[in-house]
């Protein structure tokens, strides 16, 4: 997908992703292709490929490219999974996932954001992405189980429905808020055992909803 921003996108991948040690070539290629500038408001478009999060309205943000890439890499997708995303926001992460796996279900609480993202994803022919409006802390049981689940808002604990909707050998990648800090966690399922790893400290907007910060 060539456009005026292709050069900036390549520099973003080289400096911010590859330069910080991310090596999954499929993930890097997706970042080279998805036009991040279309997912941010026009007034911040010139900063779309900068090394930082940007506002997308409704007090929400599109995460820094590196964090999105790190989280998607941790899902370790092979291409045949059904993936659940909690917090569609701009739709950027969903567009990346669309290139990396078979089917994507993404749930957004704020109707306006979800509807806008849905339209843009349609324009970009991300036909395997399904946007749903609702409380993503409940997961999306209709299409479970998921080979990967990714959340881009921080919950006070891992929402139980997300654990339950994980497929065998599936991975759940999400920020969890503990006291004053948030940590990125990976939870891997094997049978009914869940192994948990903490990756790094992060800063995300709060997850709302039943198992969120409300
Ligand atoms: N992945 C997004 C980042 C979105 S920021 C992107 O690529 O742009 C986090 C999003 O989570 C916000 O849009 C917020 O409205 C949404 N959110 C917060 N709590 C939620 C919940 N319980 N269910 C679904 N979405 C939620």
mmCIF file of C-alpha atoms and ligand atoms in Angstrom, residues 56 60-63 68 85-94 107-110 113 134-137 152-153 205-210, ligand 1:
data_model
loop_
_atom_site.group_PDB
_atom_site.id
_atom_site.type_symbol
_atom_site.label_atom_id
_atom_site.label_comp_id
_atom_site.label_asym_id
_atom_site.label_seq_id
_atom_site.Cartn_x
_atom_site.Cartn_y
_atom_site.Cartn_z
ATOM 1 C CA UNK A 56 -8.490 9.851 19.232
ATOM 2 C CA UNK A 60 -9.105 7.843 24.520
ATOM 3 C CA UNK A 61 -5.780 7.285 22.806
ATOM 4 C CA UNK A 62 -4.223 5.166 20.101
ATOM 5 C CA UNK A 63 -1.210 3.507 21.770
ATOM 6 C CA UNK A 68 1.041 -2.171 19.985
ATOM 7 C CA UNK A 85 -9.648 -7.468 20.865
ATOM 8 C CA UNK A 86 -11.118 -5.485 23.775
ATOM 9 C CA UNK A 87 -11.146 -1.731 23.058
ATOM 10 C CA UNK A 88 -11.387 -1.111 19.293
ATOM 11 C CA UNK A 89 -10.643 2.609 19.686
ATOM 12 C CA UNK A 90 -9.435 3.888 16.328
ATOM 13 C CA UNK A 91 -9.387 0.398 14.760
ATOM 14 C CA UNK A 92 -5.618 0.540 14.124
ATOM 15 C CA UNK A 93 -4.729 -2.558 16.126
ATOM 16 C CA UNK A 94 -7.676 -4.426 14.573
ATOM 17 C CA UNK A 107 -15.480 -4.963 21.079
ATOM 18 C CA UNK A 108 -15.765 -1.227 21.809
ATOM 19 C CA UNK A 109 -17.785 0.376 24.606
ATOM 20 C CA UNK A 110 -18.061 3.877 23.038
ATOM 21 C CA UNK A 113 -15.592 5.181 18.241
ATOM 22 C CA UNK A 134 -20.572 -3.569 24.077
ATOM 23 C CA UNK A 135 -18.696 -4.282 27.283
ATOM 24 C CA UNK A 136 -15.548 -6.152 26.316
ATOM 25 C CA UNK A 137 -14.827 -7.241 29.899
ATOM 26 C CA UNK A 152 -5.825 -2.080 25.157
ATOM 27 C CA UNK A 153 -7.272 -0.655 28.371
ATOM 28 C CA UNK A 205 -6.450 4.279 29.802
ATOM 29 C CA UNK A 206 -8.697 2.521 32.346
ATOM 30 C CA UNK A 207 -10.920 -0.348 31.238
ATOM 31 C CA UNK A 208 -14.563 0.417 32.027
ATOM 32 C CA UNK A 209 -17.412 -2.064 32.302
ATOM 33 C CA UNK A 210 -18.465 -4.875 34.627
HETATM 34 N N1 LIG B 1 -6.658 -0.600 20.241
HETATM 35 C C1 LIG B 1 -7.029 0.796 20.113
HETATM 36 C C2 LIG B 1 -6.664 1.587 21.345
HETATM 37 C C3 LIG B 1 -7.900 1.994 22.040
HETATM 38 S S1 LIG B 1 -7.742 2.825 23.589
HETATM 39 C C4 LIG B 1 -6.437 1.409 18.871
HETATM 40 O O1 LIG B 1 -5.712 0.724 18.143
HETATM 41 O O2 LIG B 1 -6.733 2.576 18.600
HETATM 42 C C5 LIG B 1 -8.782 1.820 24.563
HETATM 43 C C6 LIG B 1 -10.215 1.676 24.105
HETATM 44 O O3 LIG B 1 -10.864 0.791 25.011
HETATM 45 C C7 LIG B 1 -11.029 2.969 24.117
HETATM 46 O O4 LIG B 1 -11.581 3.177 22.857
HETATM 47 C C8 LIG B 1 -12.132 2.686 25.154
HETATM 48 O O5 LIG B 1 -13.364 3.293 24.840
HETATM 49 C C9 LIG B 1 -12.217 1.184 25.120
HETATM 50 N N2 LIG B 1 -12.796 0.524 26.290
HETATM 51 C C10 LIG B 1 -12.620 0.820 27.593
HETATM 52 N N3 LIG B 1 -13.290 -0.062 28.362
HETATM 53 C C11 LIG B 1 -13.915 -0.939 27.514
HETATM 54 C C12 LIG B 1 -14.767 -2.070 27.686
HETATM 55 N N4 LIG B 1 -15.142 -2.514 28.899
HETATM 56 N N5 LIG B 1 -15.192 -2.717 26.582
HETATM 57 C C13 LIG B 1 -14.833 -2.307 25.344
HETATM 58 N N6 LIG B 1 -14.044 -1.238 25.115
HETATM 59 C C14 LIG B 1 -13.582 -0.561 26.182
#
